Every structure is written in C-alpha cells, then in structure tokens.
C-alpha cells in the first residue's frame, strides 16, 4: 500500500463528497420530508394545546402609586379558584401579570390553560375579585378595565409551523450526516487516481462495468 495514499485519504475529497450527496439526493429529500411530516402530525394532533386570554386594566391609586403585581397574584385575589373549580396551585401557574413599563398604572393579566373558556374565566374572575376586595384595602381611586378578555380558540402552543420547520431541518441534517458518514467510511477505490495512489503503479487499462 502506498504511504502517500494513506496520508491523502485522510483528507476529504470535497468534490467526490458533493457528487455522493447529489447521488443520494432522493434519500435526503425522503428523510427530510418524513421528519417534517412526523413532527407536523405530532404537533397538530398529539401534543396538548394551550390557549390564552388576557385583559389590560388601569389601577389609579388615591395616594402613592405602588406595584400591584403581587396583589393581583396574591391569595386574596386568587381565591376565585373555588368559583371556577380550578386548583389554587394550577391557577398560580397559569396566570401571568405584567406591569406596563411606559405607563405604570397599566397592567396586563394573562391566563394560559388547555381550555380557552377556562382561560377566559380565570382572567375575568381575577379582575372582578381584585376590584371587589382590594380597592378599599389598597386605597385605590379606580380600577378600569381597558379591554375585555376574549375566548380565544386559536392555540398559542404548540407552534405547529415552527415545530415543522425544525423537524424538517433536523431531517435534512440527519440525512446529509448519514450520507457523509457512509462516504467517509467507504474504503472502495472510486476512480483510477485513487487506484494509482493506493497501488503505487500506473493504471494501464480499465474494464467497464457495463457495455
């Protein structure tokens, strides 16, 4: 065996590799599409869907303004879990309150569950309970609902489009990776140049595989 060939075979022949990838293009396309379709099916029909409902309220204090985020998610307000037949621990996890950085009087209240009607009821009842139990306690001038929560039947997760694109990309990477690995571990002599390098002699003639 020619020692030069041993050194040269350590270098990847990019042109031959590209030819091998093109030769296996059907395999690559098939694996890529299969992965995309499988991920689409799982995301669309198997994974549980989540739905959100939200509202914006304006809290105007009679005196000094405070951050009321902790009050909106506090035990007094979240006692509405009994009214909507929802466990307190699950309610705490499902609700999110965000204070507007541009207008500190404004708060966004959002609930995310696997049921669009339940998400709506959580937001609606949290706002009502806050108005009922906290206005006098916190010395508030007013609590105004800026926009009413809605029942949103379009799920926010899983993101079917995003997941499908990711699955398709993974399929492409896997299929190309398989082709590259097969190429790297293929010890066959692919052409006369490789035969000459391997044997250390010139090739005098070639016998075609097909007439």
Tab-separated table of C-alpha atoms in Angstrom:
chain	number	residue	atom	x	y	z
A	1	UNK	CA	0.000	0.000	0.000
A	2	UNK	CA	1.354	3.438	-0.942
A	3	UNK	CA	2.087	5.527	2.175
A	4	UNK	CA	1.188	8.709	0.269
A	5	UNK	CA	-2.290	7.315	-0.251
A	6	UNK	CA	-2.691	6.792	3.481
A	7	UNK	CA	-1.926	10.459	4.024
A	8	UNK	CA	-4.138	11.644	1.178
A	9	UNK	CA	-7.128	9.541	2.210
A	10	UNK	CA	-7.229	11.428	5.485
A	11	UNK	CA	-8.247	14.494	3.503
A	12	UNK	CA	-11.882	14.632	2.439
A	13	UNK	CA	-12.329	14.959	-1.293
A	14	UNK	CA	-14.997	17.642	-1.289
A	15	UNK	CA	-15.809	17.205	-4.968
A	16	UNK	CA	-16.372	13.456	-4.559
A	17	UNK	CA	-18.364	14.110	-1.398
A	18	UNK	CA	-20.576	16.608	-3.225
A	19	UNK	CA	-21.117	14.081	-6.028
A	20	UNK	CA	-22.085	11.465	-3.452
A	21	UNK	CA	-24.555	13.860	-1.822
A	22	UNK	CA	-26.129	14.631	-5.204
A	23	UNK	CA	-26.299	10.909	-5.993
A	24	UNK	CA	-28.227	10.345	-2.768
A	25	UNK	CA	-30.476	13.366	-3.157
A	26	UNK	CA	-33.637	11.232	-3.243
A	27	UNK	CA	-32.700	9.615	0.054
A	28	UNK	CA	-32.001	13.035	1.595
A	29	UNK	CA	-35.296	14.507	0.369
A	30	UNK	CA	-37.256	11.474	1.585
A	31	UNK	CA	-35.799	11.529	5.115
A	32	UNK	CA	-36.214	15.311	5.320
A	33	UNK	CA	-39.893	15.168	4.299
A	34	UNK	CA	-40.642	12.202	6.563
A	35	UNK	CA	-39.216	14.022	9.596
A	36	UNK	CA	-41.176	17.164	8.714
A	37	UNK	CA	-44.443	15.242	8.286
A	38	UNK	CA	-43.957	13.273	11.526
A	39	UNK	CA	-43.255	16.409	13.563
A	40	UNK	CA	-46.230	18.155	11.952
A	41	UNK	CA	-48.521	15.245	12.848
A	42	UNK	CA	-47.296	15.096	16.437
A	43	UNK	CA	-47.614	18.871	16.896
A	44	UNK	CA	-51.031	19.098	15.250
A	45	UNK	CA	-52.770	16.014	16.614
A	46	UNK	CA	-50.895	14.640	19.655
A	47	UNK	CA	-49.300	17.409	21.714
A	48	UNK	CA	-51.710	19.159	24.121
A	49	UNK	CA	-52.746	22.650	23.036
A	50	UNK	CA	-52.627	25.757	25.205
A	51	UNK	CA	-54.951	28.752	24.979
A	52	UNK	CA	-54.618	32.227	26.432
A	53	UNK	CA	-56.974	35.006	27.371
A	54	UNK	CA	-55.870	38.421	28.554
A	55	UNK	CA	-57.042	41.848	29.585
A	56	UNK	CA	-55.494	45.214	30.364
A	57	UNK	CA	-56.520	47.183	33.437
A	58	UNK	CA	-55.586	50.594	34.756
A	59	UNK	CA	-55.076	50.949	38.517
A	60	UNK	CA	-55.115	54.537	39.763
A	61	UNK	CA	-54.230	54.984	43.444
A	62	UNK	CA	-55.713	57.668	45.658
A	63	UNK	CA	-52.281	58.250	47.156
A	64	UNK	CA	-48.794	56.942	46.443
A	65	UNK	CA	-48.551	54.575	43.472
A	66	UNK	CA	-47.347	51.041	44.196
A	67	UNK	CA	-46.532	47.962	42.166
A	68	UNK	CA	-49.747	45.924	42.418
A	69	UNK	CA	-48.433	42.846	40.618
A	70	UNK	CA	-48.089	40.823	43.822
A	71	UNK	CA	-51.628	41.809	44.885
A	72	UNK	CA	-53.085	40.654	41.558
A	73	UNK	CA	-51.476	37.247	42.070
A	74	UNK	CA	-51.976	37.131	45.831
A	75	UNK	CA	-54.053	34.621	47.762
A	76	UNK	CA	-56.965	37.019	48.316
A	77	UNK	CA	-57.499	37.594	44.609
A	78	UNK	CA	-56.722	34.026	43.552
A	79	UNK	CA	-59.386	32.677	45.888
A	80	UNK	CA	-61.515	32.728	42.743
A	81	UNK	CA	-60.211	29.178	42.191
A	82	UNK	CA	-63.269	27.965	44.088
A	83	UNK	CA	-65.611	29.831	41.752
A	84	UNK	CA	-64.098	28.368	38.598
A	85	UNK	CA	-63.459	24.884	40.015
A	86	UNK	CA	-59.713	25.103	39.491
A	87	UNK	CA	-56.946	24.134	41.906
A	88	UNK	CA	-55.087	27.026	43.513
A	89	UNK	CA	-51.637	25.648	42.580
A	90	UNK	CA	-52.672	25.268	38.940
A	91	UNK	CA	-54.183	28.751	38.978
A	92	UNK	CA	-50.928	30.280	40.237
A	93	UNK	CA	-49.004	28.584	37.426
A	94	UNK	CA	-51.488	29.585	34.740
A	95	UNK	CA	-51.698	33.308	35.452
A	96	UNK	CA	-49.201	35.985	34.472
A	97	UNK	CA	-49.313	39.681	35.387
A	98	UNK	CA	-47.127	42.252	33.629
A	99	UNK	CA	-46.800	45.916	34.526
A	100	UNK	CA	-46.524	48.355	31.623
A	101	UNK	CA	-43.075	49.954	31.727
A	102	UNK	CA	-44.317	53.010	29.812
A	103	UNK	CA	-47.415	53.583	31.934
A	104	UNK	CA	-47.050	52.177	35.431
A	105	UNK	CA	-50.792	52.437	36.057
A	106	UNK	CA	-51.481	49.775	33.431
A	107	UNK	CA	-51.279	46.009	33.963
A	108	UNK	CA	-51.745	43.082	31.607
A	109	UNK	CA	-53.338	39.980	33.097
A	110	UNK	CA	-52.999	36.768	31.081
A	111	UNK	CA	-54.059	33.199	31.793
A	112	UNK	CA	-52.888	30.135	29.868
A	113	UNK	CA	-54.613	26.759	30.144
A	114	UNK	CA	-55.616	23.833	27.918
A	115	UNK	CA	-59.172	25.191	27.745
A	116	UNK	CA	-59.944	28.545	26.067
A	117	UNK	CA	-63.094	29.093	28.142
A	118	UNK	CA	-61.234	28.364	31.362
A	119	UNK	CA	-58.520	30.882	30.491
A	120	UNK	CA	-61.219	33.484	29.877
A	121	UNK	CA	-62.970	32.733	33.162
A	122	UNK	CA	-59.723	32.973	35.137
A	123	UNK	CA	-58.888	36.428	33.797
A	124	UNK	CA	-62.459	37.667	34.175
A	125	UNK	CA	-62.786	36.481	37.766
A	126	UNK	CA	-59.328	37.690	38.839
A	127	UNK	CA	-60.123	41.234	37.668
A	128	UNK	CA	-63.555	41.186	39.297
A	129	UNK	CA	-62.169	39.856	42.572
A	130	UNK	CA	-59.412	42.466	42.623
A	131	UNK	CA	-61.948	45.245	42.134
A	132	UNK	CA	-64.206	43.796	44.796
A	133	UNK	CA	-61.706	43.089	47.551
A	134	UNK	CA	-58.698	45.350	47.007
A	135	UNK	CA	-59.960	48.842	46.052
A	136	UNK	CA	-60.725	49.900	49.637
A	137	UNK	CA	-57.882	47.908	51.177
A	138	UNK	CA	-55.238	49.461	48.918
A	139	UNK	CA	-56.870	52.917	48.898
A	140	UNK	CA	-57.362	52.954	45.139
A	141	UNK	CA	-59.099	55.748	43.279
A	142	UNK	CA	-60.233	53.488	40.425
A	143	UNK	CA	-59.631	50.205	38.635
A	144	UNK	CA	-60.652	50.365	34.981
A	145	UNK	CA	-60.808	47.515	32.516
A	146	UNK	CA	-59.289	48.854	29.314
A	147	UNK	CA	-60.244	45.879	27.154
A	148	UNK	CA	-62.410	42.896	27.995
A	149	UNK	CA	-60.908	39.383	27.892
A	150	UNK	CA	-61.958	37.181	24.993
A	151	UNK	CA	-62.369	33.444	24.429
A	152	UNK	CA	-59.522	32.712	22.034
A	153	UNK	CA	-59.920	29.378	20.252
A	154	UNK	CA	-56.600	29.650	18.418
A	155	UNK	CA	-53.935	27.808	20.440
A	156	UNK	CA	-50.712	29.615	21.342
A	157	UNK	CA	-48.811	26.355	21.605
A	158	UNK	CA	-47.543	24.127	20.226
A	159	UNK	CA	-46.318	26.269	17.336
A	160	UNK	CA	-47.047	23.820	14.525
A	161	UNK	CA	-45.300	25.839	11.815
A	162	UNK	CA	-42.158	26.382	13.864
A	163	UNK	CA	-42.001	22.757	15.011
A	164	UNK	CA	-42.479	21.514	11.444
A	165	UNK	CA	-39.636	23.700	10.183
A	166	UNK	CA	-37.379	22.484	12.987
A	167	UNK	CA	-38.308	18.853	12.292
A	168	UNK	CA	-37.636	19.303	8.582
A	169	UNK	CA	-34.250	20.876	9.296
A	170	UNK	CA	-33.338	18.051	11.668
A	171	UNK	CA	-34.330	15.535	8.987
A	172	UNK	CA	-32.068	17.319	6.497
A	173	UNK	CA	-29.136	17.309	8.922
A	174	UNK	CA	-29.618	13.625	9.770
A	175	UNK	CA	-29.930	12.506	6.143
A	176	UNK	CA	-26.910	14.513	4.967
A	177	UNK	CA	-24.974	13.276	8.004
A	178	UNK	CA	-25.711	9.654	7.094
A	179	UNK	CA	-24.530	10.218	3.514
A	180	UNK	CA	-21.332	11.916	4.703
A	181	UNK	CA	-20.555	9.150	7.209
A	182	UNK	CA	-21.093	6.463	4.591
A	183	UNK	CA	-18.754	8.358	2.283
A	184	UNK	CA	-16.055	8.726	4.940
A	185	UNK	CA	-16.127	5.055	5.902
A	186	UNK	CA	-16.300	3.784	2.320
A	187	UNK	CA	-12.955	2.102	1.565
A	188	UNK	CA	-13.687	1.344	-2.075
A	189	UNK	CA	-11.458	2.810	-4.786
A	190	UNK	CA	-13.704	5.190	-6.671
A	191	UNK	CA	-11.504	6.092	-9.674
A	192	UNK	CA	-8.174	5.431	-11.414
A	193	UNK	CA	-6.440	8.192	-9.485
A	194	UNK	CA	-7.244	6.529	-6.171
A	195	UNK	CA	-6.133	3.125	-7.570
A	196	UNK	CA	-2.778	4.545	-8.677
A	197	UNK	CA	-2.236	6.257	-5.333
A	198	UNK	CA	-3.181	3.117	-3.418
A	199	UNK	CA	-1.085	0.664	-5.506
A	200	UNK	CA	1.784	2.982	-6.359
A	201	UNK	CA	1.679	1.998	-10.058
A	202	UNK	CA	0.068	3.375	-13.160
A	203	UNK	CA	-3.267	2.006	-14.378
A	204	UNK	CA	-2.782	0.536	-17.845
A	205	UNK	CA	-6.408	-0.220	-18.694
A	206	UNK	CA	-9.947	-0.063	-17.325
A	207	UNK	CA	-12.702	-2.664	-17.702
A	208	UNK	CA	-16.146	-1.041	-17.768
A	209	UNK	CA	-18.848	-2.488	-15.546
A	210	UNK	CA	-21.417	-2.173	-18.329
A	211	UNK	CA	-21.113	-2.387	-22.086
